[in-house]
JSON list of C-alpha atoms in Angstrom, two decimals:
[
{"chain": "A", "resi": 1, "resn": "MET", "atom": "CA", "xyz": [-7.97, 8.54, 11.61]},
{"chain": "A", "resi": 2, "resn": "LYS", "atom": "CA", "xyz": [-4.68, 10.38, 11.96]},
{"chain": "A", "resi": 3, "resn": "ASN", "atom": "CA", "xyz": [-1.62, 10.30, 9.73]},
{"chain": "A", "resi": 4, "resn": "GLU", "atom": "CA", "xyz": [1.94, 11.46, 10.11]},
{"chain": "A", "resi": 5, "resn": "ILE", "atom": "CA", "xyz": [4.32, 11.78, 7.15]},
{"chain": "A", "resi": 6, "resn": "LYS", "atom": "CA", "xyz": [7.84, 13.06, 7.63]},
{"chain": "A", "resi": 7, "resn": "ILE", "atom": "CA", "xyz": [11.10, 13.29, 5.72]},
{"chain": "A", "resi": 8, "resn": "ILE", "atom": "CA", "xyz": [13.80, 13.37, 8.38]},
{"chain": "A", "resi": 9, "resn": "ASN", "atom": "CA", "xyz": [17.57, 13.74, 8.57]},
{"chain": "A", "resi": 10, "resn": "HIS", "atom": "CA", "xyz": [18.09, 11.94, 11.87]},
{"chain": "A", "resi": 11, "resn": "SER", "atom": "CA", "xyz": [17.56, 8.41, 13.17]},
{"chain": "A", "resi": 12, "resn": "ILE", "atom": "CA", "xyz": [14.03, 7.07, 13.07]},
{"chain": "A", "resi": 13, "resn": "GLU", "atom": "CA", "xyz": [12.65, 6.60, 16.57]},
{"chain": "A", "resi": 14, "resn": "ILE", "atom": "CA", "xyz": [10.52, 3.49, 16.47]},
{"chain": "A", "resi": 15, "resn": "VAL", "atom": "CA", "xyz": [9.21, 4.03, 19.99]},
{"chain": "A", "resi": 16, "resn": "LYS", "atom": "CA", "xyz": [7.68, 7.37, 18.96]},
{"chain": "A", "resi": 17, "resn": "VAL", "atom": "CA", "xyz": [6.18, 5.77, 15.85]},
{"chain": "A", "resi": 18, "resn": "ARG", "atom": "CA", "xyz": [4.61, 3.03, 17.96]},
{"chain": "A", "resi": 19, "resn": "GLU", "atom": "CA", "xyz": [3.23, 5.59, 20.41]},
{"chain": "A", "resi": 20, "resn": "PHE", "atom": "CA", "xyz": [1.75, 7.59, 17.53]},
{"chain": "A", "resi": 21, "resn": "LEU", "atom": "CA", "xyz": [-0.03, 4.49, 16.25]},
{"chain": "A", "resi": 22, "resn": "ARG", "atom": "CA", "xyz": [-1.23, 3.08, 19.53]},
{"chain": "A", "resi": 23, "resn": "ASN", "atom": "CA", "xyz": [-4.86, 3.65, 20.58]},
{"chain": "A", "resi": 24, "resn": "ASN", "atom": "CA", "xyz": [-7.47, 1.68, 22.45]},
{"chain": "A", "resi": 25, "resn": "ARG", "atom": "CA", "xyz": [-9.49, 0.77, 19.34]},
{"chain": "A", "resi": 26, "resn": "SER", "atom": "CA", "xyz": [-6.59, -0.84, 17.46]},
{"chain": "A", "resi": 27, "resn": "GLY", "atom": "CA", "xyz": [-6.03, -4.55, 17.90]},
{"chain": "A", "resi": 28, "resn": "ALA", "atom": "CA", "xyz": [-3.13, -4.54, 15.44]},
{"chain": "A", "resi": 29, "resn": "ILE", "atom": "CA", "xyz": [-0.07, -2.37, 14.91]},
{"chain": "A", "resi": 30, "resn": "VAL", "atom": "CA", "xyz": [2.05, -3.35, 11.91]},
{"chain": "A", "resi": 31, "resn": "ILE", "atom": "CA", "xyz": [5.41, -1.62, 11.49]},
{"chain": "A", "resi": 32, "resn": "PHE", "atom": "CA", "xyz": [7.66, -2.16, 8.49]},
{"chain": "A", "resi": 33, "resn": "GLU", "atom": "CA", "xyz": [11.28, -1.01, 8.57]},
{"chain": "A", "resi": 34, "resn": "GLY", "atom": "CA", "xyz": [13.39, -0.73, 5.45]},
{"chain": "A", "resi": 35, "resn": "VAL", "atom": "CA", "xyz": [17.05, -1.18, 6.37]},
{"chain": "A", "resi": 36, "resn": "VAL", "atom": "CA", "xyz": [20.31, -0.55, 4.50]},
{"chain": "A", "resi": 37, "resn": "ARG", "atom": "CA", "xyz": [21.69, -4.03, 3.80]},
{"chain": "A", "resi": 38, "resn": "GLU", "atom": "CA", "xyz": [25.31, -5.03, 3.49]},
{"chain": "A", "resi": 39, "resn": "PHE", "atom": "CA", "xyz": [25.20, -6.40, -0.04]},
{"chain": "A", "resi": 40, "resn": "ASN", "atom": "CA", "xyz": [23.37, -5.15, -3.13]},
{"chain": "A", "resi": 41, "resn": "LYS", "atom": "CA", "xyz": [23.68, -7.16, -6.35]},
{"chain": "A", "resi": 42, "resn": "GLY", "atom": "CA", "xyz": [26.81, -8.82, -5.01]},
{"chain": "A", "resi": 43, "resn": "GLU", "atom": "CA", "xyz": [28.53, -5.57, -4.09]},
{"chain": "A", "resi": 44, "resn": "LYS", "atom": "CA", "xyz": [29.48, -4.79, -0.52]},
{"chain": "A", "resi": 45, "resn": "ILE", "atom": "CA", "xyz": [27.81, -1.54, 0.49]},
{"chain": "A", "resi": 46, "resn": "LYS", "atom": "CA", "xyz": [29.62, 1.06, 2.60]},
{"chain": "A", "resi": 47, "resn": "ASN", "atom": "CA", "xyz": [26.76, 3.53, 2.90]},
{"chain": "A", "resi": 48, "resn": "ILE", "atom": "CA", "xyz": [23.79, 5.04, 1.04]},
{"chain": "A", "resi": 49, "resn": "THR", "atom": "CA", "xyz": [22.95, 8.72, 0.80]},
{"chain": "A", "resi": 50, "resn": "TYR", "atom": "CA", "xyz": [19.26, 9.46, 0.32]},
{"chain": "A", "resi": 51, "resn": "GLU", "atom": "CA", "xyz": [18.08, 12.63, -1.37]},
{"chain": "A", "resi": 52, "resn": "ALA", "atom": "CA", "xyz": [14.45, 13.78, -1.55]},
{"chain": "A", "resi": 53, "resn": "TYR", "atom": "CA", "xyz": [12.40, 16.43, -3.28]},
{"chain": "A", "resi": 54, "resn": "GLU", "atom": "CA", "xyz": [10.80, 16.92, 0.07]},
{"chain": "A", "resi": 55, "resn": "ALA", "atom": "CA", "xyz": [7.72, 19.00, -0.71]},
{"chain": "A", "resi": 56, "resn": "MET", "atom": "CA", "xyz": [6.69, 16.67, -3.51]},
{"chain": "A", "resi": 57, "resn": "ALA", "atom": "CA", "xyz": [7.62, 13.52, -1.61]},
{"chain": "A", "resi": 58, "resn": "ILE", "atom": "CA", "xyz": [5.21, 14.43, 1.16]},
{"chain": "A", "resi": 59, "resn": "LYS", "atom": "CA", "xyz": [2.48, 15.23, -1.36]},
{"chain": "A", "resi": 60, "resn": "GLU", "atom": "CA", "xyz": [3.04, 11.92, -3.20]},
{"chain": "A", "resi": 61, "resn": "ILE", "atom": "CA", "xyz": [3.09, 9.84, -0.04]},
{"chain": "A", "resi": 62, "resn": "THR", "atom": "CA", "xyz": [-0.12, 11.52, 1.11]},
{"chain": "A", "resi": 63, "resn": "LYS", "atom": "CA", "xyz": [-1.71, 10.69, -2.23]},
{"chain": "A", "resi": 64, "resn": "ILE", "atom": "CA", "xyz": [-0.54, 7.06, -2.06]},
{"chain": "A", "resi": 65, "resn": "LEU", "atom": "CA", "xyz": [-1.79, 6.68, 1.45]},
{"chain": "A", "resi": 66, "resn": "ASN", "atom": "CA", "xyz": [-5.26, 7.98, 0.58]},
{"chain": "A", "resi": 67, "resn": "GLU", "atom": "CA", "xyz": [-5.50, 5.91, -2.62]},
{"chain": "A", "resi": 68, "resn": "GLN", "atom": "CA", "xyz": [-4.34, 2.66, -1.03]},
{"chain": "A", "resi": 69, "resn": "ARG", "atom": "CA", "xyz": [-6.58, 3.15, 1.97]},
{"chain": "A", "resi": 70, "resn": "LYS", "atom": "CA", "xyz": [-9.60, 3.68, -0.28]},
{"chain": "A", "resi": 71, "resn": "LYS", "atom": "CA", "xyz": [-8.84, 0.44, -2.14]},
{"chain": "A", "resi": 72, "resn": "LEU", "atom": "CA", "xyz": [-9.19, -1.66, 0.98]},
{"chain": "A", "resi": 73, "resn": "THR", "atom": "CA", "xyz": [-12.46, -3.22, 1.99]},
{"chain": "A", "resi": 74, "resn": "ASN", "atom": "CA", "xyz": [-13.37, -2.35, 5.57]},
{"chain": "A", "resi": 75, "resn": "ASN", "atom": "CA", "xyz": [-11.01, 0.59, 5.37]},
{"chain": "A", "resi": 76, "resn": "ASN", "atom": "CA", "xyz": [-12.86, 2.20, 8.25]},
{"chain": "A", "resi": 77, "resn": "GLU", "atom": "CA", "xyz": [-10.95, -0.31, 10.38]},
{"chain": "A", "resi": 78, "resn": "ILE", "atom": "CA", "xyz": [-7.71, 1.58, 9.69]},
{"chain": "A", "resi": 79, "resn": "HIS", "atom": "CA", "xyz": [-6.97, 3.99, 12.51]},
{"chain": "A", "resi": 80, "resn": "SER", "atom": "CA", "xyz": [-3.56, 5.57, 11.98]},
{"chain": "A", "resi": 81, "resn": "ILE", "atom": "CA", "xyz": [-0.72, 5.59, 9.48]},
{"chain": "A", "resi": 82, "resn": "CYS", "atom": "CA", "xyz": [2.80, 6.83, 10.15]},
{"chain": "A", "resi": 83, "resn": "ILE", "atom": "CA", "xyz": [5.52, 7.11, 7.52]},
{"chain": "A", "resi": 84, "resn": "HIS", "atom": "CA", "xyz": [9.02, 8.45, 8.14]},
{"chain": "A", "resi": 85, "resn": "HIS", "atom": "CA", "xyz": [11.68, 8.42, 5.41]},
{"chain": "A", "resi": 86, "resn": "ARG", "atom": "CA", "xyz": [15.31, 9.30, 6.06]},
{"chain": "A", "resi": 87, "resn": "VAL", "atom": "CA", "xyz": [17.50, 11.58, 3.97]},
{"chain": "A", "resi": 88, "resn": "GLY", "atom": "CA", "xyz": [21.26, 11.98, 4.26]},
{"chain": "A", "resi": 89, "resn": "LYS", "atom": "CA", "xyz": [24.00, 9.38, 4.68]},
{"chain": "A", "resi": 90, "resn": "LEU", "atom": "CA", "xyz": [23.02, 6.02, 6.20]},
{"chain": "A", "resi": 91, "resn": "ASN", "atom": "CA", "xyz": [25.32, 3.19, 7.15]},
{"chain": "A", "resi": 92, "resn": "VAL", "atom": "CA", "xyz": [24.60, -0.52, 6.80]},
{"chain": "A", "resi": 93, "resn": "GLY", "atom": "CA", "xyz": [22.00, -1.57, 9.35]},
{"chain": "A", "resi": 94, "resn": "GLU", "atom": "CA", "xyz": [20.33, 1.84, 9.64]},
{"chain": "A", "resi": 95, "resn": "THR", "atom": "CA", "xyz": [16.60, 2.23, 9.01]},
{"chain": "A", "resi": 96, "resn": "SER", "atom": "CA", "xyz": [15.81, 4.23, 5.89]},
{"chain": "A", "resi": 97, "resn": "ILE", "atom": "CA", "xyz": [12.02, 4.07, 6.06]},
{"chain": "A", "resi": 98, "resn": "ILE", "atom": "CA", "xyz": [9.38, 3.11, 8.53]},
{"chain": "A", "resi": 99, "resn": "ILE", "atom": "CA", "xyz": [5.75, 2.51, 7.68]},
{"chain": "A", "resi": 100, "resn": "GLY", "atom": "CA", "xyz": [3.35, 1.89, 10.51]},
{"chain": "A", "resi": 101, "resn": "VAL", "atom": "CA", "xyz": [-0.35, 1.15, 10.37]},
{"chain": "A", "resi": 102, "resn": "SER", "atom": "CA", "xyz": [-2.77, 0.57, 13.22]},
{"chain": "A", "resi": 103, "resn": "SER", "atom": "CA", "xyz": [-6.14, -1.02, 12.64]},
{"chain": "A", "resi": 104, "resn": "GLU", "atom": "CA", "xyz": [-8.91, -2.92, 14.32]},
{"chain": "A", "resi": 105, "resn": "HIS", "atom": "CA", "xyz": [-7.68, -6.28, 12.92]},
{"chain": "A", "resi": 106, "resn": "ARG", "atom": "CA", "xyz": [-4.31, -7.35, 11.56]},
{"chain": "A", "resi": 107, "resn": "GLU", "atom": "CA", "xyz": [-5.25, -8.22, 7.98]},
{"chain": "A", "resi": 108, "resn": "GLN", "atom": "CA", "xyz": [-5.94, -4.65, 6.85]},
{"chain": "A", "resi": 109, "resn": "ALA", "atom": "CA", "xyz": [-2.82, -3.33, 8.56]},
{"chain": "A", "resi": 110, "resn": "PHE", "atom": "CA", "xyz": [-0.50, -5.90, 6.93]},
{"chain": "A", "resi": 111, "resn": "LEU", "atom": "CA", "xyz": [-2.05, -5.31, 3.53]},
{"chain": "A", "resi": 112, "resn": "LEU", "atom": "CA", "xyz": [-2.00, -1.52, 3.67]},
{"chain": "A", "resi": 113, "resn": "CYS", "atom": "CA", "xyz": [1.57, -1.43, 4.96]},
{"chain": "A", "resi": 114, "resn": "SER", "atom": "CA", "xyz": [2.78, -3.62, 2.10]},
{"chain": "A", "resi": 115, "resn": "ASN", "atom": "CA", "xyz": [0.80, -1.79, -0.59]},
{"chain": "A", "resi": 116, "resn": "ILE", "atom": "CA", "xyz": [2.01, 1.63, 0.55]},
{"chain": "A", "resi": 117, "resn": "MET", "atom": "CA", "xyz": [5.64, 0.46, 0.42]},
{"chain": "A", "resi": 118, "resn": "ASP", "atom": "CA", "xyz": [5.20, -0.91, -3.11]},
{"chain": "A", "resi": 119, "resn": "GLN", "atom": "CA", "xyz": [3.81, 2.40, -4.33]},
{"chain": "A", "resi": 120, "resn": "ILE", "atom": "CA", "xyz": [6.42, 4.53, -2.57]},
{"chain": "A", "resi": 121, "resn": "LYS", "atom": "CA", "xyz": [9.10, 2.73, -4.57]},
{"chain": "A", "resi": 122, "resn": "ILE", "atom": "CA", "xyz": [7.29, 3.58, -7.80]},
{"chain": "A", "resi": 123, "resn": "SER", "atom": "CA", "xyz": [6.49, 7.26, -7.54]},
{"chain": "A", "resi": 124, "resn": "VAL", "atom": "CA", "xyz": [7.90, 9.14, -4.57]},
{"chain": "A", "resi": 125, "resn": "PRO", "atom": "CA", "xyz": [10.77, 11.45, -5.59]},
{"chain": "A", "resi": 126, "resn": "ILE", "atom": "CA", "xyz": [13.50, 10.04, -3.39]},
{"chain": "A", "resi": 127, "resn": "TRP", "atom": "CA", "xyz": [16.85, 8.84, -4.71]},
{"chain": "A", "resi": 128, "resn": "LYS", "atom": "CA", "xyz": [19.77, 6.92, -3.34]},
{"chain": "A", "resi": 129, "resn": "PHE", "atom": "CA", "xyz": [23.46, 7.25, -3.97]},
{"chain": "A", "resi": 130, "resn": "GLU", "atom": "CA", "xyz": [25.22, 4.02, -3.09]},
{"chain": "A", "resi": 131, "resn": "MET", "atom": "CA", "xyz": [28.83, 3.83, -2.05]},
{"chain": "A", "resi": 132, "resn": "SER", "atom": "CA", "xyz": [30.14, 0.31, -2.44]},
{"chain": "A", "resi": 133, "resn": "GLU", "atom": "CA", "xyz": [33.62, -1.17, -2.38]},
{"chain": "A", "resi": 134, "resn": "ASN", "atom": "CA", "xyz": [33.64, -0.92, -6.17]},
{"chain": "A", "resi": 135, "resn": "GLY", "atom": "CA", "xyz": [32.66, 2.73, -6.46]},
{"chain": "A", "resi": 136, "resn": "THR", "atom": "CA", "xyz": [29.73, 5.10, -6.22]},
{"chain": "A", "resi": 137, "resn": "TYR", "atom": "CA", "xyz": [26.57, 5.35, -8.28]},
{"chain": "A", "resi": 138, "resn": "TRP", "atom": "CA", "xyz": [22.97, 6.54, -8.29]},
{"chain": "A", "resi": 139, "resn": "VAL", "atom": "CA", "xyz": [20.65, 3.58, -7.97]},
{"chain": "B", "resi": 1, "resn": "MET", "atom": "CA", "xyz": [7.46, 35.24, -16.78]},
{"chain": "B", "resi": 2, "resn": "GLN", "atom": "CA", "xyz": [9.93, 33.24, -14.74]},
{"chain": "B", "resi": 3, "resn": "VAL", "atom": "CA", "xyz": [9.95, 29.49, -14.20]},
{"chain": "B", "resi": 4, "resn": "LYS", "atom": "CA", "xyz": [12.15, 27.72, -11.71]},
{"chain": "B", "resi": 5, "resn": "ILE", "atom": "CA", "xyz": [13.74, 24.45, -12.87]},
{"chain": "B", "resi": 6, "resn": "LEU", "atom": "CA", "xyz": [14.82, 21.93, -10.23]},
{"chain": "B", "resi": 7, "resn": "THR", "atom": "CA", "xyz": [17.21, 19.03, -10.80]},
{"chain": "B", "resi": 8, "resn": "PHE", "atom": "CA", "xyz": [17.90, 16.04, -8.58]},
{"chain": "B", "resi": 9, "resn": "ALA", "atom": "CA", "xyz": [20.17, 13.04, -8.08]},
{"chain": "B", "resi": 10, "resn": "ASN", "atom": "CA", "xyz": [22.41, 12.30, -11.08]},
{"chain": "B", "resi": 11, "resn": "LEU", "atom": "CA", "xyz": [21.01, 15.29, -12.99]},
{"chain": "B", "resi": 12, "resn": "LYS", "atom": "CA", "xyz": [22.69, 17.59, -10.46]},
{"chain": "B", "resi": 13, "resn": "GLU", "atom": "CA", "xyz": [26.02, 16.49, -11.94]},
{"chain": "B", "resi": 14, "resn": "TYR", "atom": "CA", "xyz": [24.95, 18.14, -15.20]},
{"chain": "B", "resi": 15, "resn": "SER", "atom": "CA", "xyz": [23.04, 21.16, -13.94]},
{"chain": "B", "resi": 16, "resn": "ASN", "atom": "CA", "xyz": [22.10, 22.86, -10.70]},
{"chain": "B", "resi": 17, "resn": "ASP", "atom": "CA", "xyz": [18.67, 24.43, -10.29]},
{"chain": "B", "resi": 18, "resn": "PHE", "atom": "CA", "xyz": [18.14, 27.35, -12.61]},
{"chain": "B", "resi": 19, "resn": "THR", "atom": "CA", "xyz": [15.55, 29.86, -13.78]},
{"chain": "B", "resi": 20, "resn": "ILE", "atom": "CA", "xyz": [14.12, 30.30, -17.24]},
{"chain": "B", "resi": 21, "resn": "GLU", "atom": "CA", "xyz": [12.90, 33.76, -18.17]},
{"chain": "B", "resi": 22, "resn": "ILE", "atom": "CA", "xyz": [10.45, 34.28, -21.01]},
{"chain": "B", "resi": 23, "resn": "GLU", "atom": "CA", "xyz": [9.67, 37.79, -22.14]},
{"chain": "B", "resi": 24, "resn": "GLY", "atom": "CA", "xyz": [6.18, 38.95, -23.02]},
{"chain": "B", "resi": 25, "resn": "LYS", "atom": "CA", "xyz": [4.26, 35.80, -22.00]},
{"chain": "B", "resi": 26, "resn": "GLU", "atom": "CA", "xyz": [1.98, 35.11, -19.08]},
{"chain": "B", "resi": 27, "resn": "SER", "atom": "CA", "xyz": [1.83, 31.38, -19.69]},
{"chain": "B", "resi": 28, "resn": "ILE", "atom": "CA", "xyz": [3.40, 28.80, -21.98]},
{"chain": "B", "resi": 29, "resn": "ALA", "atom": "CA", "xyz": [3.05, 25.07, -22.75]},
{"chain": "B", "resi": 30, "resn": "LEU", "atom": "CA", "xyz": [5.21, 22.58, -20.88]},
{"chain": "B", "resi": 31, "resn": "SER", "atom": "CA", "xyz": [6.59, 21.35, -24.23]},
{"chain": "B", "resi": 32, "resn": "ILE", "atom": "CA", "xyz": [8.08, 24.80, -24.84]},
{"chain": "B", "resi": 33, "resn": "ILE", "atom": "CA", "xyz": [9.63, 24.80, -21.39]},
{"chain": "B", "resi": 34, "resn": "LYS", "atom": "CA", "xyz": [11.25, 21.45, -22.22]},
{"chain": "B", "resi": 35, "resn": "GLN", "atom": "CA", "xyz": [12.78, 22.96, -25.35]},
{"chain": "B", "resi": 36, "resn": "LYS", "atom": "CA", "xyz": [14.06, 25.89, -23.35]},
{"chain": "B", "resi": 37, "resn": "ILE", "atom": "CA", "xyz": [15.60, 23.59, -20.76]},
{"chain": "B", "resi": 38, "resn": "ILE", "atom": "CA", "xyz": [17.62, 21.88, -23.51]},
{"chain": "B", "resi": 39, "resn": "ALA", "atom": "CA", "xyz": [18.60, 25.21, -25.03]},
{"chain": "B", "resi": 40, "resn": "GLU", "atom": "CA", "xyz": [19.74, 26.52, -21.65]},
{"chain": "B", "resi": 41, "resn": "LYS", "atom": "CA", "xyz": [21.40, 23.29, -20.44]},
{"chain": "B", "resi": 42, "resn": "PRO", "atom": "CA", "xyz": [22.37, 21.08, -23.43]},
{"chain": "B", "resi": 43, "resn": "ALA", "atom": "CA", "xyz": [23.93, 18.52, -21.06]},
{"chain": "B", "resi": 44, "resn": "LEU", "atom": "CA", "xyz": [20.43, 17.58, -19.89]},
{"chain": "B", "resi": 45, "resn": "GLU", "atom": "CA", "xyz": [19.17, 16.67, -23.36]},
{"chain": "B", "resi": 46, "resn": "LYS", "atom": "CA", "xyz": [20.21, 13.01, -23.20]},
{"chain": "B", "resi": 47, "resn": "PHE", "atom": "CA", "xyz": [18.07, 12.51, -20.09]},
{"chain": "B", "resi": 48, "resn": "MET", "atom": "CA", "xyz": [14.89, 14.15, -21.33]},
{"chain": "B", "resi": 49, "resn": "ASN", "atom": "CA", "xyz": [13.22, 10.97, -22.59]},
{"chain": "B", "resi": 50, "resn": "ASN", "atom": "CA", "xyz": [13.96, 8.99, -19.44]},
{"chain": "B", "resi": 51, "resn": "ILE", "atom": "CA", "xyz": [12.80, 11.37, -16.75]},
{"chain": "B", "resi": 52, "resn": "ALA", "atom": "CA", "xyz": [9.44, 12.51, -15.43]},
{"chain": "B", "resi": 53, "resn": "PHE", "atom": "CA", "xyz": [8.33, 16.09, -15.03]},
{"chain": "B", "resi": 54, "resn": "ALA", "atom": "CA", "xyz": [6.52, 17.64, -12.12]},
{"chain": "B", "resi": 55, "resn": "VAL", "atom": "CA", "xyz": [4.76, 20.99, -12.11]},
{"chain": "B", "resi": 56, "resn": "ASN", "atom": "CA", "xyz": [4.39, 22.51, -8.66]},
{"chain": "B", "resi": 57, "resn": "GLN", "atom": "CA", "xyz": [5.12, 19.14, -7.02]},
{"chain": "B", "resi": 58, "resn": "THR", "atom": "CA", "xyz": [2.64, 17.14, -9.11]},
{"chain": "B", "resi": 59, "resn": "TYR", "atom": "CA", "xyz": [3.63, 14.78, -11.94]},
{"chain": "B", "resi": 60, "resn": "SER", "atom": "CA", "xyz": [2.66, 16.02, -15.39]},
{"chain": "B", "resi": 61, "resn": "LYS", "atom": "CA", "xyz": [2.53, 13.85, -18.51]},
{"chain": "B", "resi": 62, "resn": "ASN", "atom": "CA", "xyz": [0.72, 16.53, -20.45]},
{"chain": "B", "resi": 63, "resn": "ASP", "atom": "CA", "xyz": [3.01, 18.46, -22.78]},
{"chain": "B", "resi": 64, "resn": "ASN", "atom": "CA", "xyz": [0.21, 20.94, -23.34]},
{"chain": "B", "resi": 65, "resn": "GLN", "atom": "CA", "xyz": [-0.08, 21.79, -19.67]},
{"chain": "B", "resi": 66, "resn": "GLU", "atom": "CA", "xyz": [-0.02, 25.52, -19.19]},
{"chain": "B", "resi": 67, "resn": "ILE", "atom": "CA", "xyz": [2.93, 26.78, -17.20]},
{"chain": "B", "resi": 68, "resn": "ASN", "atom": "CA", "xyz": [2.52, 30.10, -15.46]},
{"chain": "B", "resi": 69, "resn": "ASP", "atom": "CA", "xyz": [4.75, 32.74, -13.97]},
{"chain": "B", "resi": 70, "resn": "LEU", "atom": "CA", "xyz": [6.67, 31.47, -10.89]},
{"chain": "B", "resi": 71, "resn": "ASP", "atom": "CA", "xyz": [5.71, 27.84, -11.43]},
{"chain": "B", "resi": 72, "resn": "GLU", "atom": "CA", "xyz": [8.21, 25.23, -10.28]},
{"chain": "B", "resi": 73, "resn": "ILE", "atom": "CA", "xyz": [9.20, 22.53, -12.75]},
{"chain": "B", "resi": 74, "resn": "ALA", "atom": "CA", "xyz": [11.09, 19.52, -11.43]},
{"chain": "B", "resi": 75, "resn": "LEU", "atom": "CA", "xyz": [13.08, 17.06, -13.52]},
{"chain": "B", "resi": 76, "resn": "ILE", "atom": "CA", "xyz": [12.57, 13.69, -11.84]},
{"chain": "B", "resi": 77, "resn": "PRO", "atom": "CA", "xyz": [15.00, 10.90, -12.70]},
{"chain": "B", "resi": 78, "resn": "PRO", "atom": "CA", "xyz": [13.89, 7.33, -11.91]},
{"chain": "B", "resi": 79, "resn": "VAL", "atom": "CA", "xyz": [13.09, 7.18, -8.19]},
{"chain": "B", "resi": 80, "resn": "ALA", "atom": "CA", "xyz": [14.55, 4.76, -5.67]},
{"chain": "B", "resi": 81, "resn": "GLY", "atom": "CA", "xyz": [12.97, 5.41, -2.29]},
{"chain": "B", "resi": 82, "resn": "GLY", "atom": "CA", "xyz": [12.55, 2.92, 0.50]}
]
């Protein structure tokens, strides 16, 4: 079991994430990418600036990862988890977060990936400042 | 004792990070720190019921939690990661 959690201010490199997750025991690698979309609540987005309380964000993500992994049955089938979250200004189409899980079979990887994302949205101290055609605001 | 107060996101428009100094104490309850935050930065008062607090990078819902010299208190507005 190995994990990698990073808050980064440059583009997420999916190839490196995949290489981190890949190993001969894993029959499944699930990678979720969160992407800045063009419209939010009917408003056309120009860009989003992400801000993080980095030290706490890493602690919280680590906690989430351990809790969600424990909740799974057959959690010994999970091999690696990789989470990278961007900070700084992102344009439409750029990846803001990547969550990757490798496991023996696909079911656990899909489930863990989805559950981790749900929890990150609830408690990890990261904020976004949206710039749309109608103005700017903290989401 | 000295306690560092961190602000984020929209709160930064009302206050930058700052330090609270309390004479003659080695520790104090989080509730007292909250009062001192409002006294020091009145503009933050309207947010106090809608934000979370973290002590040394861990959420705290306990107003009686003991805060010690050099602890770091973060004011956490609603998060929006992902």
